[in-house]
Amino acid sequence: PKHRAVVGLRDARAFLPLERWCLYCLLLARRGSPQATYPSEFRFSWCVGTRCFDHSVSAAHFQLRLGNYYTKGTRPPLKEAFFVATLPAPYQKELLWGCPGLMVLAHLLLAESRLYTHTAEEAGELVARAGAMMALPELEGPHLDGIQNAWPLAAALDRYERTAQRLDAERQAPMSVDIVLPRCREDLSWLQDRGKLEMLPDRTRIFVYEKCGELGEVPNITTRNGRRVTVVHSVLDDAADPKTGRAARRDECTAYLAHVVRHYNAGFADMTLFLHGDPSDHTPFGLLNLFLRAVAMGTLRGVDFLHLGAPRLVHTANPCQAGIFEAALGRPQKGPLSTYCCSQFAVSKPRMLSRPREEYARMLRLVDGTIPDLCDRIGPAYEAYQGARLSHCYFLEFMWHVVFGEDEELLLGPVARRLPAEGQRGVVADDVEELPQPVHRRPADV
């Protein structure tokens, strides 16, 4: 039953009664094939109270990018698909008549992505909706042929079926997760706020590393989740810089590396999630919840590194960064470092173990106060005094993905292919596709 809608979609003509289909074939033979053309772009305007929105959907660009996703493995147009499939019913109907292939394929793409974070039955509902659209009498003839031949319908259905079968097996073994939280007086109440953090997987350990010399209050989340969650709470002091003799901010870098070094032999969870004490500053809770849901379902076993930051960082290059890269990683930098802000990501157990413990220990010595700051900072003026923020730790923000096994350029595609659209705001943010933005306009003008 789970894949019944897929079988029906294989040939949408199966939705047509035999008599009508034979008559249609006879008419085609006598009159020639009718043609169907569609607008390239659709513009939507609407208001919610005093806030008005404009958004355009390019059917041509969506079609091109969708085809490249299925044939070349490039980034799929998930945000546009999500926007289209969640429009109000009148808008969806208008778009279905205006460009049926766009509506049908948007639903199939979302169905595939939903397999990672929802049940197969919920994903199948989207496939069934696509089938119901194709069965409409208004789409008979050239419109139906266009969906089947001009749009990658067969590829979408094949990808959906293969993904469903693979994830069916993965769901039999839910994953464990370690959450590493460096903290300096941040409020951790979000850990027990269901309005922010919807759930935690059954096998969750939370490691809170206090960076400001005191044990702050940590919510008793074991009362919320029974025995599933273990909390380990410890103090991790930032040493004074040996060059200046003054304290130097090391932010998350000492906590992240100290955790890896301390637990390398004791054992990691299936996935380790490295977060700030206030993660929503750089990662939407919606994305964090999708990630945790996928871990609980066991559907991220093929993911070794996943950055959860929002904005993409601008490439930087300077001798100091190159020197720290070589000191940390033991090899010269091959190209510009390209990644996301701001040092929040997930790493698989095999990927963490792929680098020897001694190499992580070497990186830790680079940031724990053992080695003086090698660089003169020229940058933001938020330092209370020169050297207040250790440059080694600052530059690690640009290279965490390389520390954990990725190339210098962290691509958009691998991230987008593994995450549902609901959580991709920020993670795959660039200028290719944008969600609606409010405009200064009166509701009466729409």
XYZ file of C-alpha atoms in Angstrom:
446
model
C 0.000 0.000 0.000
C 2.885 2.303 0.705
C 3.986 2.414 -2.930
C 0.635 1.876 -4.646
C 0.437 5.517 -5.733
C 3.842 5.208 -7.354
C 2.769 2.246 -9.462
C -0.263 4.143 -10.689
C 1.839 7.127 -11.635
C 4.123 5.038 -13.797
C 1.636 5.516 -16.598
C -0.891 8.202 -15.821
C -3.034 6.985 -18.695
C -4.104 4.193 -16.371
C -6.317 6.767 -14.692
C -8.328 7.125 -17.913
C -11.182 4.732 -18.743
C -10.258 2.450 -21.631
C -13.054 3.695 -23.884
C -12.034 7.333 -23.499
C -8.373 6.507 -24.064
C -9.099 4.606 -27.292
C -11.281 7.445 -28.554
C -8.497 9.892 -27.684
C -5.967 7.816 -29.663
C -8.314 7.781 -32.675
C -8.697 11.556 -32.570
C -4.953 12.006 -32.370
C -4.440 9.780 -35.370
C -6.903 11.831 -37.439
C -6.133 15.357 -36.274
C -2.466 15.248 -35.229
C -1.058 15.935 -31.773
C -2.354 19.047 -29.970
C 0.220 21.295 -28.345
C 0.471 22.815 -24.857
C 2.678 25.718 -23.805
C 3.044 27.239 -20.357
C 4.143 30.555 -18.814
C 7.751 30.640 -17.695
C 7.161 32.574 -14.482
C 4.369 33.009 -11.946
C 4.112 35.906 -9.508
C 2.210 35.736 -6.223
C 1.137 38.607 -3.981
C -0.728 38.353 -0.686
C -1.099 40.039 2.682
C -1.289 38.847 6.270
C -2.617 41.745 8.293
C -0.450 44.724 7.437
C 2.439 42.659 6.079
C 2.337 42.075 2.332
C 4.447 39.644 0.343
C 5.601 39.195 -3.244
C 7.176 36.066 -4.651
C 7.912 34.791 -8.145
C 8.296 31.159 -9.178
C 10.208 30.409 -12.363
C 8.811 27.183 -13.808
C 11.636 27.050 -16.346
C 14.383 27.344 -13.725
C 12.622 24.852 -11.457
C 12.383 22.360 -14.319
C 16.046 22.811 -15.248
C 17.336 22.444 -11.700
C 15.068 19.479 -11.029
C 16.380 17.683 -14.106
C 19.974 18.370 -13.054
C 19.238 16.979 -9.608
C 18.021 13.665 -10.985
C 20.679 13.323 -13.698
C 23.749 15.010 -12.156
C 23.100 14.923 -8.416
C 23.132 18.701 -8.026
C 21.218 20.640 -5.402
C 17.423 20.194 -5.757
C 15.011 23.172 -5.746
C 13.478 22.121 -2.442
C 12.544 25.541 -1.140
C 10.579 26.394 -4.243
C 8.912 22.968 -4.155
C 7.932 23.505 -0.544
C 6.552 26.964 -1.349
C 4.481 25.640 -4.261
C 3.124 22.579 -2.436
C 2.021 24.588 0.613
C 0.242 27.409 -1.207
C -3.431 28.013 -0.340
C -5.770 25.785 -2.331
C -6.934 28.504 -4.796
C -3.319 29.341 -5.616
C -2.438 25.682 -6.099
C -5.381 25.171 -8.425
C -4.425 28.195 -10.519
C -0.824 26.990 -10.724
C -1.924 23.461 -11.603
C -3.853 24.757 -14.617
C -1.029 27.139 -15.512
C 1.823 24.611 -15.306
C 0.776 21.122 -14.192
C 4.277 19.639 -14.380
C 5.523 22.133 -11.808
C 2.835 21.188 -9.297
C 3.115 17.418 -9.772
C 6.916 17.278 -9.605
C 7.055 19.633 -6.616
C 4.939 17.154 -4.667
C 7.112 14.206 -5.701
C 10.311 16.002 -4.703
C 8.869 16.849 -1.292
C 7.673 13.274 -0.886
C 11.235 12.045 -1.310
C 12.603 14.549 1.205
C 9.869 13.737 3.737
C 10.992 10.115 3.834
C 13.946 11.208 5.979
C 11.915 12.786 8.774
C 8.373 11.375 8.548
C 6.748 7.998 8.152
C 6.552 6.390 4.727
C 2.769 6.748 4.893
C 3.026 10.529 5.303
C 5.434 10.763 2.375
C 3.086 8.555 0.344
C 0.285 11.059 0.856
C 2.211 13.556 -1.262
C 2.693 10.948 -3.986
C -1.030 10.209 -3.894
C -1.806 13.916 -4.267
C 0.425 14.032 -7.339
C -1.431 11.035 -8.763
C -4.801 12.638 -8.093
C -3.707 15.734 -9.993
C -2.639 13.686 -13.004
C -5.971 11.848 -12.960
C -7.975 15.054 -13.396
C -9.909 15.132 -16.693
C -8.642 18.666 -17.347
C -5.087 17.312 -17.672
C -5.826 14.653 -20.259
C -4.021 14.792 -23.567
C -1.071 17.112 -24.161
C -0.868 18.245 -20.532
C -0.444 14.670 -19.356
C 2.040 13.911 -22.109
C 3.994 17.000 -21.125
C 4.260 15.875 -17.496
C 5.474 12.457 -18.573
C 7.865 13.487 -21.322
C 8.965 17.084 -20.711
C 9.371 16.722 -16.941
C 11.549 14.101 -15.165
C 8.541 12.135 -13.904
C 10.081 8.681 -14.319
C 13.308 9.759 -12.611
C 11.362 11.290 -9.708
C 9.326 8.139 -9.162
C 12.381 5.910 -9.416
C 14.300 8.066 -6.897
C 11.350 8.031 -4.523
C 10.988 4.250 -4.661
C 14.690 3.571 -4.189
C 14.917 6.036 -1.289
C 11.835 4.541 0.376
C 13.242 1.034 0.163
C 16.655 2.055 1.509
C 15.249 4.058 4.409
C 12.818 1.290 5.331
C 15.856 -0.766 6.319
C 17.629 2.123 8.071
C 14.600 2.877 10.233
C 15.035 -0.493 11.918
C 18.127 0.862 13.726
C 17.653 4.327 15.273
C 20.853 6.293 15.832
C 22.387 7.627 19.042
C 23.563 11.230 19.413
C 26.002 13.159 21.599
C 25.361 16.908 21.930
C 28.427 18.994 22.826
C 27.547 22.397 24.341
C 30.235 24.964 25.241
C 28.624 27.438 27.639
C 29.427 30.798 29.191
C 26.343 31.720 31.243
C 23.896 31.103 28.350
C 20.382 30.095 29.338
C 19.941 26.388 28.570
C 16.217 26.294 29.264
C 15.664 25.652 25.545
C 16.731 22.062 26.207
C 13.424 21.391 27.982
C 11.219 23.785 26.005
C 9.102 21.686 23.647
C 8.173 24.828 21.765
C 11.816 25.055 20.675
C 13.293 21.577 20.957
C 10.536 19.159 20.004
C 12.249 15.892 20.878
C 15.488 14.099 21.637
C 16.432 10.643 20.355
C 16.227 7.752 22.798
C 19.999 7.456 23.175
C 21.098 11.032 23.802
C 24.034 12.282 25.849
C 24.492 16.005 26.477
C 27.960 17.257 27.415
C 27.922 20.779 28.878
C 31.366 22.377 29.053
C 31.386 25.510 31.210
C 33.809 28.049 29.732
C 33.552 30.817 32.344
C 34.809 29.000 35.424
C 31.539 28.200 37.143
C 28.935 25.451 37.073
C 25.739 27.115 35.933
C 22.281 25.641 36.223
C 21.397 22.927 33.695
C 17.752 21.887 33.204
C 16.827 18.479 34.598
C 15.753 17.124 31.226
C 15.859 13.493 32.393
C 12.508 14.182 34.075
C 11.065 15.138 30.725
C 12.531 12.283 28.738
C 12.783 9.512 31.307
C 16.088 7.631 31.238
C 16.880 8.350 27.647
C 19.071 11.407 28.267
C 22.374 11.535 30.125
C 23.843 14.925 31.056
C 27.583 15.323 31.733
C 28.455 18.709 33.237
C 32.043 19.941 33.673
C 34.197 23.099 33.820
C 36.738 23.803 31.075
C 38.943 26.792 31.861
C 40.390 28.997 29.137
C 44.053 29.568 29.974
C 45.754 32.933 29.687
C 47.647 33.527 26.478
C 51.352 32.890 27.199
C 52.323 35.770 24.915
C 50.223 38.464 26.597
C 49.509 36.934 29.991
C 45.871 37.951 29.592
C 42.748 35.910 29.081
C 41.902 35.120 25.476
C 38.498 34.008 24.242
C 38.589 30.518 22.820
C 34.853 30.267 22.241
C 33.767 26.771 21.214
C 37.099 25.473 19.903
C 38.606 24.198 23.174
C 35.344 22.489 24.180
C 34.906 20.814 20.792
C 38.482 19.525 20.606
C 38.704 18.620 24.301
C 35.554 16.537 23.922
C 36.953 14.635 20.947
C 40.291 13.991 22.680
C 38.681 12.917 25.975
C 36.129 10.545 24.457
C 38.079 9.218 21.484
C 38.832 5.893 23.158
C 35.723 5.800 25.359
C 33.427 5.850 22.358
C 31.319 8.331 20.414
C 27.638 8.183 19.586
C 26.557 7.449 16.009
C 26.400 11.229 15.465
C 27.974 14.043 17.485
C 26.247 17.394 17.327
C 28.453 20.396 18.118
C 26.359 23.391 19.186
C 26.678 26.707 20.998
C 24.925 27.333 24.278
C 22.486 29.531 22.351
C 22.240 27.618 19.032
C 19.274 29.504 17.571
C 21.457 32.565 16.985
C 22.910 30.736 13.986
C 20.755 27.627 13.456
C 16.936 27.693 13.311
C 15.288 25.346 15.788
C 13.213 24.022 12.889
C 16.361 22.683 11.253
C 17.693 21.335 14.531
C 14.432 19.471 15.126
C 14.501 17.931 11.660
C 18.045 16.758 12.224
C 17.204 15.169 15.598
C 14.081 13.548 14.159
C 16.132 12.016 11.340
C 18.699 10.732 13.858
C 15.913 9.175 15.920
C 14.586 7.484 12.773
C 18.058 6.304 11.716
C 17.828 7.920 8.268
C 21.104 9.885 8.356
C 23.485 6.936 8.390
C 24.909 7.962 5.058
C 25.830 11.459 6.299
C 29.358 11.973 7.642
C 29.423 15.761 8.004
C 26.535 18.198 8.077
C 26.957 21.912 8.674
C 24.004 23.538 10.426
C 25.024 27.176 10.111
C 22.839 29.799 8.494
C 24.775 32.332 6.375
C 27.520 31.323 4.002
C 30.897 32.830 4.915
C 32.835 35.004 2.487
C 36.101 33.394 1.406
C 39.129 34.814 3.183
C 42.808 34.253 2.496
C 45.819 35.489 4.430
C 49.193 34.125 5.553
C 48.019 33.736 9.160
C 45.043 31.589 8.211
C 47.228 29.489 5.931
C 49.770 29.046 8.729
C 47.153 27.961 11.262
C 45.659 25.576 8.698
C 49.017 23.883 8.164
C 49.790 23.795 11.895
C 46.385 22.259 12.668
C 46.060 19.828 9.784
C 49.674 19.020 8.976
C 49.436 19.934 5.306
C 49.299 23.105 3.177
C 45.940 24.584 2.273
C 44.945 23.569 -1.275
C 42.442 26.332 -2.020
C 40.113 28.919 -0.476
C 38.153 27.783 2.557
C 34.453 27.873 1.759
C 31.909 27.015 4.435
C 29.053 28.304 6.587
C 28.929 30.390 9.723
C 29.180 29.757 12.704
C 30.776 26.535 13.985
C 27.648 24.401 14.499
C 27.652 21.025 12.759
C 27.191 17.263 13.081
C 29.823 14.577 12.487
C 29.428 10.806 12.220
C 31.363 8.383 14.405
C 33.293 6.843 11.472
C 34.315 10.292 10.225
C 35.577 11.358 13.685
C 37.584 8.148 14.013
C 39.080 8.553 10.548
C 41.607 11.016 11.998
C 44.022 9.722 14.712
C 43.511 11.013 18.250
C 47.030 12.496 18.220
C 46.023 14.910 15.461
C 43.078 16.224 17.474
C 45.403 16.578 20.468
C 47.779 18.665 18.329
C 44.919 20.955 17.341
C 43.864 21.260 20.988
C 47.355 22.413 21.953
C 47.033 25.098 19.294
C 44.048 26.649 21.099
C 44.311 25.693 24.794
C 46.980 28.242 25.764
C 49.983 25.999 25.209
C 51.076 27.958 22.116
C 51.132 31.797 21.971
C 48.920 33.526 19.442
C 50.833 33.520 16.173
C 48.811 36.260 14.482
C 48.157 39.972 14.871
C 44.413 40.462 14.607
C 43.196 43.002 12.070
C 39.446 42.875 11.990
C 36.330 43.570 14.065
C 36.615 46.132 16.827
C 34.674 44.150 19.430
C 37.805 43.051 21.281
C 38.196 44.731 24.677
C 41.944 44.712 24.079
C 44.218 43.455 21.313
C 44.392 39.702 21.484
C 41.215 39.330 23.554
C 40.054 36.692 21.074
C 42.548 34.018 20.124
C 43.101 34.139 16.369
C 43.719 30.379 16.243
C 40.178 29.737 17.421
C 38.749 32.409 15.160
C 40.293 30.861 12.060
C 39.159 27.353 13.011
C 35.637 28.550 12.281
C 36.614 28.550 8.608
C 38.080 25.054 8.661
C 36.029 22.788 10.951
C 34.687 20.985 7.899
C 38.260 20.146 6.836
C 39.131 19.031 10.375
C 36.337 16.484 10.028
C 37.225 15.166 6.614
C 35.687 17.466 4.002
C 37.555 19.292 1.232
C 38.404 22.984 1.508
C 35.215 23.884 -0.378
C 32.152 22.599 1.446
C 29.633 22.203 -1.352
C 25.971 23.114 -1.243
C 24.762 19.953 -2.954
C 25.596 17.186 -0.454
C 23.833 19.098 2.310
C 20.722 19.832 0.307
C 20.322 16.301 -1.000
C 19.983 14.916 2.513
C 17.652 17.429 4.201
C 13.962 18.184 3.858
C 12.899 21.580 2.609
C 11.305 22.630 5.894
C 14.696 22.933 7.524
C 16.839 24.226 4.718
C 16.383 27.935 5.357
C 19.919 29.093 5.973
C 21.676 25.763 5.500
C 21.531 26.033 1.739
C 20.930 29.759 1.608
C 22.331 31.503 -1.447
C 21.100 33.704 -4.274
C 19.692 30.865 -6.377
C 16.331 30.695 -4.657
C 14.685 32.842 -2.016
C 11.584 32.566 0.089
C 8.997 35.362 0.059
C 9.993 38.620 1.654
C 7.652 41.327 3.022
C 7.324 44.481 0.970
C 6.095 47.903 2.035
C 2.706 47.968 0.444
C -0.848 48.473 1.614
C -3.129 45.392 1.623
C -5.518 47.188 -0.732
C -2.793 47.284 -3.397
C -2.626 43.489 -3.761
